[in-house]
Coordinates of C-alpha atoms in Angstrom, one line a residue:
Chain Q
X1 CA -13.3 -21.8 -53.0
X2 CA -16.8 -23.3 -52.8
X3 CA -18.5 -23.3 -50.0
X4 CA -18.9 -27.2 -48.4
X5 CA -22.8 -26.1 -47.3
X6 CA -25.0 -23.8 -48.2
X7 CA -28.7 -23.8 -46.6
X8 CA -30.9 -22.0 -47.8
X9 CA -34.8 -21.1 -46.3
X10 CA -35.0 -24.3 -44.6
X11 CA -38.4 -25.3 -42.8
X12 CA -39.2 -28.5 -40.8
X13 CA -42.4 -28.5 -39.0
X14 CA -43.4 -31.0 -36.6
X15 CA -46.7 -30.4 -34.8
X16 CA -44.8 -28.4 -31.7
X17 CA -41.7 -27.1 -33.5
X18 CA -40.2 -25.7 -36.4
X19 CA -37.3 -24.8 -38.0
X20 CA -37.6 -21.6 -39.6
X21 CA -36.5 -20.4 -42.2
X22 CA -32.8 -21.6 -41.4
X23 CA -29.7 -20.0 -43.9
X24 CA -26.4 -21.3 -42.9
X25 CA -23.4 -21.0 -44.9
X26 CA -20.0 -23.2 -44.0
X27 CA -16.9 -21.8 -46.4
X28 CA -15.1 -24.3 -47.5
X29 CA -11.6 -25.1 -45.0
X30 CA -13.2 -23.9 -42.2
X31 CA -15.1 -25.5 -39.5
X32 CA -19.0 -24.0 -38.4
X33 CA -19.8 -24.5 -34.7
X34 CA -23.8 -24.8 -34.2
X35 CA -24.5 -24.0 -30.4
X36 CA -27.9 -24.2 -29.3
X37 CA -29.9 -25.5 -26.1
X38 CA -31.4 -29.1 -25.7
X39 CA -34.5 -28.9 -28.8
X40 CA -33.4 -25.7 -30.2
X41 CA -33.1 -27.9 -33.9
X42 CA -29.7 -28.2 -34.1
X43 CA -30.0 -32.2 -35.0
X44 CA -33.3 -31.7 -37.0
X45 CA -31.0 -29.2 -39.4
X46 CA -28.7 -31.6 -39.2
X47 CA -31.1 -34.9 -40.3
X48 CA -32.4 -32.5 -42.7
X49 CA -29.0 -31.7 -44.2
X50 CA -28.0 -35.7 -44.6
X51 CA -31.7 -36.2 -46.3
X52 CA -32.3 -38.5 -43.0
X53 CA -35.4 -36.8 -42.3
X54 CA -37.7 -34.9 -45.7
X55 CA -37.3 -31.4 -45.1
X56 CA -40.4 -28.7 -46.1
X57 CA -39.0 -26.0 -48.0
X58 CA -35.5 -25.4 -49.0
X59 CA -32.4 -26.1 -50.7
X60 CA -29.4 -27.0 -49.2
X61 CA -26.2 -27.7 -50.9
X62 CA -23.0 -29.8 -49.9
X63 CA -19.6 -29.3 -51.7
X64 CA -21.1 -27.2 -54.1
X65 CA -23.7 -30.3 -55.2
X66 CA -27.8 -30.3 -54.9
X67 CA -28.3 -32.6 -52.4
X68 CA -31.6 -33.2 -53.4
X69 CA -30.6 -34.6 -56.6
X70 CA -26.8 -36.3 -55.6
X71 CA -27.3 -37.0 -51.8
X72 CA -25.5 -40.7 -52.1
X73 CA -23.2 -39.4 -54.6
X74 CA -22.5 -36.7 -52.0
X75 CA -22.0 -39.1 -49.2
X76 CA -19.0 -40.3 -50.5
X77 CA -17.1 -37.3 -49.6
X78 CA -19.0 -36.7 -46.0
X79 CA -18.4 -38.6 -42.5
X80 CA -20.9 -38.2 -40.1
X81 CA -20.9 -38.4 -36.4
X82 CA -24.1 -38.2 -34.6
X83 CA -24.6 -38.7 -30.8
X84 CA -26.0 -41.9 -30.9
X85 CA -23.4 -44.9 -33.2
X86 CA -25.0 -47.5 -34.9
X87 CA -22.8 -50.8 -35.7
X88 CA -24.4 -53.9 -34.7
X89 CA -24.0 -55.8 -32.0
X90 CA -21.8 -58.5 -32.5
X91 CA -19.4 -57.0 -34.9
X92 CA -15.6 -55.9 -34.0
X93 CA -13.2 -54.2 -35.9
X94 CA -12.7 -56.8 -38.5
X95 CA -16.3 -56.9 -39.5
X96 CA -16.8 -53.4 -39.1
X97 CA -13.7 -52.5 -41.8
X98 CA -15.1 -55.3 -44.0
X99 CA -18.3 -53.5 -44.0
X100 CA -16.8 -50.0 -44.5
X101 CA -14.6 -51.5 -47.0
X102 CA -17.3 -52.3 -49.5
X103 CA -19.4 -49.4 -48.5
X104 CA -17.3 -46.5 -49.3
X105 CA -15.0 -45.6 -52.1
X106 CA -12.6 -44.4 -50.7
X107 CA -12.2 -46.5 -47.9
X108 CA -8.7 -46.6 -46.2
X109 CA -8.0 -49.7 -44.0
X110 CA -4.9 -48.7 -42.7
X111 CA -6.0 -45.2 -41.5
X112 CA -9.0 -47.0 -39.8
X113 CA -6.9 -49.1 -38.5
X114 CA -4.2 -46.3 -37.4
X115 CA -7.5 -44.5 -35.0
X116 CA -8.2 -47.5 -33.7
X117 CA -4.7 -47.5 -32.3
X118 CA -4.8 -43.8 -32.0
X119 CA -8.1 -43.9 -29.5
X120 CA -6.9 -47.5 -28.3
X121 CA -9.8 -48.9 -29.4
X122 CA -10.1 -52.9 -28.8
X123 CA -9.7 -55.0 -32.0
X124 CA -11.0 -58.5 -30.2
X125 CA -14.2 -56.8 -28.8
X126 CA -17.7 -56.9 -29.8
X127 CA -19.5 -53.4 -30.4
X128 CA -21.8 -54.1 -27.6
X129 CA -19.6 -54.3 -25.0
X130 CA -17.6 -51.1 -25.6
X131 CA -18.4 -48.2 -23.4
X132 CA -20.0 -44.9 -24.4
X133 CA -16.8 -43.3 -25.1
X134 CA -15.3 -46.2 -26.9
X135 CA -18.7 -45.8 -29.5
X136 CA -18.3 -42.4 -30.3
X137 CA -14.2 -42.9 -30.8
X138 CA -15.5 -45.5 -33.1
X139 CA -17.9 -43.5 -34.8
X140 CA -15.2 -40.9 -35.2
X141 CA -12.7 -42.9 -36.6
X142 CA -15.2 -45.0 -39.2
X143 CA -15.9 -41.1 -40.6
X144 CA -12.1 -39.8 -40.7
X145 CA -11.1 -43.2 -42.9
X146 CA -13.2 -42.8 -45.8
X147 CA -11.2 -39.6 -47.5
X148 CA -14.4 -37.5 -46.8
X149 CA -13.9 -33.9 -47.3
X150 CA -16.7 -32.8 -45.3
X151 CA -17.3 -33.9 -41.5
X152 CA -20.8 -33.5 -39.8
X153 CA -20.5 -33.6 -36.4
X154 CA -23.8 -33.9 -34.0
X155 CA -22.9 -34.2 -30.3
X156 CA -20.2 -36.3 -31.5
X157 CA -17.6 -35.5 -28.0
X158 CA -20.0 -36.2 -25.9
X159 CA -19.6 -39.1 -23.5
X160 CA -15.5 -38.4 -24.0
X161 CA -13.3 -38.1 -21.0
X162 CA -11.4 -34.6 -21.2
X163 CA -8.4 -36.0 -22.3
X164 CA -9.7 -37.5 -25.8
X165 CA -11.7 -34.6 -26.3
X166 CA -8.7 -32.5 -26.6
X167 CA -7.4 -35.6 -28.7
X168 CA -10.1 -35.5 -30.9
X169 CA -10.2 -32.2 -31.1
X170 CA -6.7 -31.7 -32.3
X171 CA -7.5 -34.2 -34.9
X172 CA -10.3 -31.9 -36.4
X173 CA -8.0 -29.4 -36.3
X174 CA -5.4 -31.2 -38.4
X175 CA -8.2 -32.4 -40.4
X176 CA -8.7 -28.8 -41.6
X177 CA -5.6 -27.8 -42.4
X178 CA -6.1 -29.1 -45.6
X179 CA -8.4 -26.4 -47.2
X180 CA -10.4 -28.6 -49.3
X181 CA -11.5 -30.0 -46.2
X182 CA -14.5 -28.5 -43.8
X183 CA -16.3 -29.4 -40.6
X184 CA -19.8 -28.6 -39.3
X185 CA -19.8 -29.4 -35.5
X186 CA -22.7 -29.0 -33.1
X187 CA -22.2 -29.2 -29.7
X188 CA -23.6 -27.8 -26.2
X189 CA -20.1 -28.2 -24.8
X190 CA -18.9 -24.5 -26.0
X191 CA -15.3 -25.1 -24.4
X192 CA -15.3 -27.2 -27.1
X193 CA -16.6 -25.4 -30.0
X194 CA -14.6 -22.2 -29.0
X195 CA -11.6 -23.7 -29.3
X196 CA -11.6 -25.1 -32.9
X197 CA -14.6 -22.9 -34.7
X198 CA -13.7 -20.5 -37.2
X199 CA -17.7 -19.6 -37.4
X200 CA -20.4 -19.7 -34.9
X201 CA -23.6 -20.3 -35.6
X202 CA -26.8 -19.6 -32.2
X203 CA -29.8 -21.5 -32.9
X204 CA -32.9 -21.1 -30.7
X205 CA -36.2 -22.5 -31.0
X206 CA -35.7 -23.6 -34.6
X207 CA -34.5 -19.9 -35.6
X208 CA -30.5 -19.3 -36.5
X209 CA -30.2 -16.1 -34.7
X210 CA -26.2 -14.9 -35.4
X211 CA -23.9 -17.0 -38.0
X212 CA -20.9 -14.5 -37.8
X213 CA -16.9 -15.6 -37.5
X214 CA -16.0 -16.3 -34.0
X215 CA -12.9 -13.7 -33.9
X216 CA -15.2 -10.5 -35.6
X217 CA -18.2 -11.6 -32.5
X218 CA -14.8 -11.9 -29.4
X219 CA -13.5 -8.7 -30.7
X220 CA -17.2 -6.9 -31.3
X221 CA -18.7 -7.9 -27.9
X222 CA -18.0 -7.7 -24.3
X223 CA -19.2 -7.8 -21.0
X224 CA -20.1 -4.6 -19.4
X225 CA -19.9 -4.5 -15.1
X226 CA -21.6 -1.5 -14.1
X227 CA -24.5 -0.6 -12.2
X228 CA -28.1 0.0 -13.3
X229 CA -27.8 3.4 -13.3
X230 CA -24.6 3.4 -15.4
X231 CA -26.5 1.0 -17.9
X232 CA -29.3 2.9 -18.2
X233 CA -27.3 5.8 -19.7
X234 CA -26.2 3.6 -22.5
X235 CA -27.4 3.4 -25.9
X236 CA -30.4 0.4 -25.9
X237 CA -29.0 -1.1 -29.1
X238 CA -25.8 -1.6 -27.6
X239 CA -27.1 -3.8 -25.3
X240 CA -27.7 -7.1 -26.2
X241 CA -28.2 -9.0 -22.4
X242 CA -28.3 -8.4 -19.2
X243 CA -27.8 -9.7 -15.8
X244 CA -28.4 -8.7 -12.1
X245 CA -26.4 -9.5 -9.6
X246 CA -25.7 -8.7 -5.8
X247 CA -22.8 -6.5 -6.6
X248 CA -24.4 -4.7 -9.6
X249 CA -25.2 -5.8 -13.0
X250 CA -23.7 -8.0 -15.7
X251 CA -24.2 -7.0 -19.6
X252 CA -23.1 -8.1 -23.6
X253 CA -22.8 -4.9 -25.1
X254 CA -21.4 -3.9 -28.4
X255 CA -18.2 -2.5 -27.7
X256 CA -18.2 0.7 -30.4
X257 CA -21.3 1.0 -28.6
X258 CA -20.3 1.9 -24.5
X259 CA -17.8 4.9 -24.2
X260 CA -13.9 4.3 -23.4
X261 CA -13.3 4.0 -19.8
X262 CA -15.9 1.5 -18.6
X263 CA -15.4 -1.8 -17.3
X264 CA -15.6 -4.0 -20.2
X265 CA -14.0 -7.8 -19.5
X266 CA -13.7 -10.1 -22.5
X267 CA -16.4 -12.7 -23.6
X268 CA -17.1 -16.2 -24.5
X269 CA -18.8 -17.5 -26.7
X270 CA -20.8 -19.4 -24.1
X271 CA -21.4 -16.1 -22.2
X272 CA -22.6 -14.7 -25.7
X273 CA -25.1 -17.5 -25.8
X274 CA -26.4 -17.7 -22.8
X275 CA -27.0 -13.6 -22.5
X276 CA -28.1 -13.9 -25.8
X277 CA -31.1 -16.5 -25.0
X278 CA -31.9 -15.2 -21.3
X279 CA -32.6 -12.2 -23.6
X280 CA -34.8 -13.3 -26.0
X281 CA -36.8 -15.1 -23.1
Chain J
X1 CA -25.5 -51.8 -52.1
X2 CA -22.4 -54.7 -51.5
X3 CA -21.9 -53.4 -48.2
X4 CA -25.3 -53.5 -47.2
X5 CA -25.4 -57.2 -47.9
X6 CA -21.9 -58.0 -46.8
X7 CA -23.4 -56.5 -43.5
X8 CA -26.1 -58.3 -43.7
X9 CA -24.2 -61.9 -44.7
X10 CA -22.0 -61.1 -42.0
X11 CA -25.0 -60.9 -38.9
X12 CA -26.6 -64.0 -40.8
X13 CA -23.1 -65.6 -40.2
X14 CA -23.3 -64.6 -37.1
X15 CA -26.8 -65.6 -36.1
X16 CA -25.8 -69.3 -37.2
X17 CA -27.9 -70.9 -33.6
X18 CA -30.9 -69.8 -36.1
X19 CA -30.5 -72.1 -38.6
X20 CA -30.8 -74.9 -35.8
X21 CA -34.2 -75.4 -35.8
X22 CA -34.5 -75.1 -39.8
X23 CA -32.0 -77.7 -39.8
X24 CA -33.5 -80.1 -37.0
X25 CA -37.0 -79.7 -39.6
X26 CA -35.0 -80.6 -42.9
X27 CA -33.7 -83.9 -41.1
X28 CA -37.2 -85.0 -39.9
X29 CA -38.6 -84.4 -43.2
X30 CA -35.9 -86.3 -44.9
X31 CA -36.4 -89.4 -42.5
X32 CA -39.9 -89.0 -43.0
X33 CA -39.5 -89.5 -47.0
X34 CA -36.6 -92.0 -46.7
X35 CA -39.4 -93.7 -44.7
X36 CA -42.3 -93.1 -46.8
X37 CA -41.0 -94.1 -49.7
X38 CA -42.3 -90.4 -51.4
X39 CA -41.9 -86.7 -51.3
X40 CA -43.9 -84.5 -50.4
X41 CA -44.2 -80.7 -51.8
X42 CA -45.6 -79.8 -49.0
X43 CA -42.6 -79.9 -46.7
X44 CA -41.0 -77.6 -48.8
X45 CA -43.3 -74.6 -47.3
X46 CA -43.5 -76.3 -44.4
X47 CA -39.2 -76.1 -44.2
X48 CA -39.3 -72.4 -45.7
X49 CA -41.4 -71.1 -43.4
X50 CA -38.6 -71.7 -40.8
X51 CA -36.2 -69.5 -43.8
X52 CA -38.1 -67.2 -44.0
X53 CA -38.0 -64.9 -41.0
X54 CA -34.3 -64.4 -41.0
X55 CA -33.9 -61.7 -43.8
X56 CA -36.7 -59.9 -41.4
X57 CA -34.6 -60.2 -38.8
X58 CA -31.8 -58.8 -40.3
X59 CA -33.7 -55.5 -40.6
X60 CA -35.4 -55.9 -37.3
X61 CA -31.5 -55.8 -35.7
X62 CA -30.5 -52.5 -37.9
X63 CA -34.1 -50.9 -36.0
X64 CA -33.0 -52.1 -32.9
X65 CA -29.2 -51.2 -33.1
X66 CA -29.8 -47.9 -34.6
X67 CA -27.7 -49.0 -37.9
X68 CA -30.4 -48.0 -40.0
X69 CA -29.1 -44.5 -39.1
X70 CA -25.7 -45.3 -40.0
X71 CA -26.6 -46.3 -43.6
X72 CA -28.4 -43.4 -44.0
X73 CA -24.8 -41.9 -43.9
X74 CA -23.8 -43.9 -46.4
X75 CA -23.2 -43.6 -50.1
X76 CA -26.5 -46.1 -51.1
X77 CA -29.5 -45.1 -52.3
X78 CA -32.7 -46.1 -50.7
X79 CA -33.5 -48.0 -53.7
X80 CA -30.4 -49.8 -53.5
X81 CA -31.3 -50.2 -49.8
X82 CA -34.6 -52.1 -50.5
X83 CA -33.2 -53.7 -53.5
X84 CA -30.2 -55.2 -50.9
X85 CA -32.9 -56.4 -48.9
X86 CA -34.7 -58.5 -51.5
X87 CA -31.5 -60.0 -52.7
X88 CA -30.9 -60.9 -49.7
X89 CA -33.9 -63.0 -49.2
X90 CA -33.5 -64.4 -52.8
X91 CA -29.8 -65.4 -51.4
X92 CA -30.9 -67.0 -48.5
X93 CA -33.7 -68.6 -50.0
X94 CA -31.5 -69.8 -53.0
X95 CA -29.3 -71.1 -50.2
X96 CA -31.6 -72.7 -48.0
X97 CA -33.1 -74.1 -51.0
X98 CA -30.0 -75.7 -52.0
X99 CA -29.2 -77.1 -48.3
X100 CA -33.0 -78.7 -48.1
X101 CA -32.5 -80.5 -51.6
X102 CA -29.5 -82.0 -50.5
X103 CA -30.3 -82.8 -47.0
X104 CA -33.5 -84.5 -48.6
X105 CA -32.0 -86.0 -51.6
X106 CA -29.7 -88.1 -49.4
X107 CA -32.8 -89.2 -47.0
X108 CA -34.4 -89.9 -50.4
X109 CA -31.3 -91.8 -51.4
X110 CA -31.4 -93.9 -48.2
X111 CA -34.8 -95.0 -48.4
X112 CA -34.4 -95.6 -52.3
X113 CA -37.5 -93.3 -53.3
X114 CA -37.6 -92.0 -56.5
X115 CA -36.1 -88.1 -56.7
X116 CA -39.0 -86.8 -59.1
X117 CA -40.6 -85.3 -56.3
X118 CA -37.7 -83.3 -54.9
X119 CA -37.5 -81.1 -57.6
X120 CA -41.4 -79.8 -56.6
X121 CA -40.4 -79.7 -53.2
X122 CA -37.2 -77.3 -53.9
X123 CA -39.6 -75.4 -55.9
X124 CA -42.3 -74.9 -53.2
X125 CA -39.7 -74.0 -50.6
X126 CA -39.1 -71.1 -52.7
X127 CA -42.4 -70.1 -53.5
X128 CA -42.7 -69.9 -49.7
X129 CA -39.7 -68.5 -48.9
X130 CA -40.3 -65.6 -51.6
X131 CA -43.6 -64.6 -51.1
X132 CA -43.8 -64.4 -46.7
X133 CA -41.0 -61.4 -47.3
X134 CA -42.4 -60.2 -50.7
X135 CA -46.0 -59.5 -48.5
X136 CA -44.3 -58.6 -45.4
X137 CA -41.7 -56.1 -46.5
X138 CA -43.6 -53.1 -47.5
X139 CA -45.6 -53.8 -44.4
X140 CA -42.1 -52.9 -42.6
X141 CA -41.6 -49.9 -44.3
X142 CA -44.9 -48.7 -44.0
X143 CA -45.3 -49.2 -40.4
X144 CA -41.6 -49.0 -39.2
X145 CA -42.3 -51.9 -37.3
X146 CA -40.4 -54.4 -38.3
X147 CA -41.0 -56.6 -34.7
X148 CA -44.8 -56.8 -35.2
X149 CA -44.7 -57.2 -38.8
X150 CA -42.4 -60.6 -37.5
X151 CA -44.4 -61.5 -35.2
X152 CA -47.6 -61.8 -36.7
X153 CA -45.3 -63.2 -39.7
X154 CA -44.5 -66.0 -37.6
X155 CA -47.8 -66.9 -36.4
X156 CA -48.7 -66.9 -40.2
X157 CA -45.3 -69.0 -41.0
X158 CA -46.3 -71.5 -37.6
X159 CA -50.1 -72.1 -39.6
X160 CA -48.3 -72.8 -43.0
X161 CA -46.2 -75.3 -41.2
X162 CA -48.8 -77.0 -39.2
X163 CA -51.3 -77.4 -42.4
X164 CA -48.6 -78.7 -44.4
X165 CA -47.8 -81.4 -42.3
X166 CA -51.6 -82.1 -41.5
X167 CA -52.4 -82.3 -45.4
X168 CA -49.3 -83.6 -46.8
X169 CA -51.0 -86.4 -48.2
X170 CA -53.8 -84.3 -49.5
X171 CA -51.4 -81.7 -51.0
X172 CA -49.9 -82.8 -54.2
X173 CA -48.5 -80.3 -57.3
X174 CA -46.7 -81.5 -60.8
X175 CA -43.4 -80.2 -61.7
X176 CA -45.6 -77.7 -63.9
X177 CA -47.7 -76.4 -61.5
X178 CA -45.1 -75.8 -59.1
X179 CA -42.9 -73.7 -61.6
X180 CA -46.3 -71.6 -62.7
X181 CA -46.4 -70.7 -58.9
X182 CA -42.5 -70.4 -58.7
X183 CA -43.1 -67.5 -61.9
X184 CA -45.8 -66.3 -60.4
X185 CA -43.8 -65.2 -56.9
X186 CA -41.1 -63.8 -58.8
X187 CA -43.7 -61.0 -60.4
X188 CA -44.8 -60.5 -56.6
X189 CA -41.5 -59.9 -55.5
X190 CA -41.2 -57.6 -58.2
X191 CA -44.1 -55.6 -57.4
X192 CA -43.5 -56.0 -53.7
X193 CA -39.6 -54.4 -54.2
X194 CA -42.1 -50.9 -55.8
X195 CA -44.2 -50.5 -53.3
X196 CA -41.3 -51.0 -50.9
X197 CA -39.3 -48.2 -52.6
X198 CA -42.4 -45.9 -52.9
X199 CA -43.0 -46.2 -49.8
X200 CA -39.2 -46.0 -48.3
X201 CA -38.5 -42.9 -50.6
X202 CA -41.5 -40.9 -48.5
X203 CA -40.4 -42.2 -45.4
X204 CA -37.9 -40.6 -42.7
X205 CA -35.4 -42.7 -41.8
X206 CA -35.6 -41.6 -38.1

């Protein structure tokens, strides 16, 4: 199966950041979780992937297609979420599905119309008077009723109360279990992310630094309690954080790399990224 | 491209308390030609100049709303996204043109004057109504600032409206002349809608 993106050597400079040299690969039928801090270039890769912002260097493709060549062709087949939904004002659901209607191919009024139930979304209200949460469920379910075989997802369960979340989540889930279909999520809520990511990609200061399948990076690292002195006997490499504490210290090793019998608990992903940044800093 | 200007139809629809003061200037101008006895071409500027602004508008709101983000989802190119936008204000200029005529045919009708004259005056309102957008347009896209570019649009459109009534007398075209200026816009819309997508094609959307 084709993979849904493929990014290759990406650059975007601004005059105080830049996004380096990205590669990113999302195989089709799965779903890619991009963690990252506040400004690490998560949405910029994102912007630069939907041809919203002109990237420097690169080539990225979506569903097997140059997106420098058939980016509106493309979009047909991609919904997009980002953080921030954009409908205007004064329109409610009948304007927005009239819109949507005549915009996309492939537009499908009754599944639109089933996630407005779903999220119990007003019908009678205008966009500017829904909350934050209501937005984003609208945002959502605008991109799951065009047939799209490709979701982009920036910050796009942020602003939802716990339950929806899970809601929404589930409905990504489902969403993949066709195989033709794939999602590319970013998110700083890793709860999130671990639950429903296949792969996880870190990105820091504009530079991917691991894009590896979440089960092979569970099963290949753990945390390591010990004390200094235990951790200094250890082999450097199979350290990749650390963290002092009161009651000793706190480490991501490798697991093949630290010797059977020490006190190894297992790790998040959030734990993964956080040791892995305090690291680098 | 359709629905970019079905959105677009739609906020116009929606915007109707716009078209008050438009409407409010067509009815004074037709009482003042029922009452003349005459048309003047000028009032057709003079009327457009009202128009006008409300295709700007349109783009103004998708800044403000953050929908210009949303389309950039969509499956439309950004030439089709500029060329939307021009037939839009051919649309609502056609439109408005059409409401004007009638609104001063029947004053004309009232006060018996002869309709040669409309016909110049329906053809200056779009002259106007064509070339404010075709010159302030790529100004938008250039400087992403789609309020200023109004605003100093509508102190432009508030001097074309002010001189036309001052000069109406003084301000008189043929049927001929009128349509050589009418041609003339259309090639300036034209060239207007290239430098548009030039410039749009190097610009980031956000």
């Amino acid at each position: 199966m084709e993979n849904a993106i493929e990014i290759r050597g990406l650059v975007k400079e601004y005059k105080d950041f830049k996004l380096d040299s990205v590669d990113l690969t999302l195989p089709g039928g799965c779903i890619l979780g991009l963690i990252g801090e506040n400004g690490a270039g998560k949405s910029t890769m994102i912007k630069c992937l939907l041809g919203i912002i002109h990237k420097n260097q690169g080539s990225i493709t979506i569903l097997g297609r140059d997106a420098d060549k058939e980016l509106a062709d493309i979009k047909e087949d991609v919904g997009v979420v980002l953080d921030d939904v954009g409908i205007p004002d004064t329109f409610k659901y009948k304007q927005i599905n009239s819109v949507m209607k005549c915009t996309f191919r492939n537009w499908d009024e009754a599944v639109f119309e089933g996630y407005m139930d779903k999220f119990g979304l007003p019908k009678n209200k205008k966009f500017k008077d829904f909350s934050r949460g209501m937005k984003m469920k609208m945002g959502i379910a605008i991109a799951l009723s065009h047939n799209a075989k490709l979701l982009v997802l920036d910050e796009a369960t942020n602003g939802l109360d716990p339950v929806i979340r899970d809601e929404v989540t589930d409905i990504f889930y489902e969403f993949t279990r066709d195989e033709k279909h794939s999602i590319l999520i970013s998110s700083h809520i890793v709860s999130d992310l671990e639950k429903l990511c296949d792969y996880i990609s870190f990105i820091h200061k504009g530079r991917v630094l691991l894009n590896e399948e979440k089960d092979i990076l569970l099963e290949e690292y753990a945390i390591l309690s010990c004390t200094e002195d235990d951790l200094s006997e250890l082999d450097p490499d199979a350290i990749r954080g650390k963290k002092s504490g009161k009651y000793g210290v706190q480490a991501l090793v490798k697991r093949d790399g630290v010797p059977a019998g020490m006190n190894l608990s297992p790790v998040t992903i959030e734990e993964l990224f956080v040791f892995m940044i305090k690291e680098i800093a | 491209m359709r629905g970019l200007l079905v959105k677009d139809m739609l906020f116009i629809r929606q915007s109707w308390p716009v078209f008050a003061y438009p409407l409010y200037l067509t009815l004074m101008c037709a009482i003042m030609t029922g009452a003349s006895g005459k048309f003047y071409p000028a009032l057709g500027p003079a009327i457009a100049a009202t128009f006008c602004l409300l295709p700007l508008m349109v783009i103004a709101d998708d800044h403000r709303t953050g929908y210009e983000k949303t389309l950039a989802f969509t499956p439309i190119s950004k030439e089709k996204m500029i060329g939307a936008r021009y037939l839009l204000n051919l649309i609502v200029s056609l439109a408005g043109c059409l409401m004007v005529s009638l609104i001063l045919g029947i004053g004309a009708m009232i006060g018996s004057v002869p309709m040669s004259g409309l016909l110049t005056t329906a053809i200056m309102f779009m002259v106007t109504a064509l070339v404010i957008p075709s010159a302030s347009l790529p100004l938008i896209y250039f400087f992403k600032r789609a309020n200023t570019v109004m605003g100093f649009s509508m102190m432009i459109l508030c001097a074309i409206t002010a001189l036309a009534f001052i000069f109406r007398d003084k301000i008189d075209f043929s049927v001929g002349t009128a349509a050589v200026m009418f041609a003339a816009t259309l090639v300036m819309m034209a060239v207007s809608y290239m430098i548009s997508v030039r410039i749009f094609r190097k610009t980031e959307i956000c």
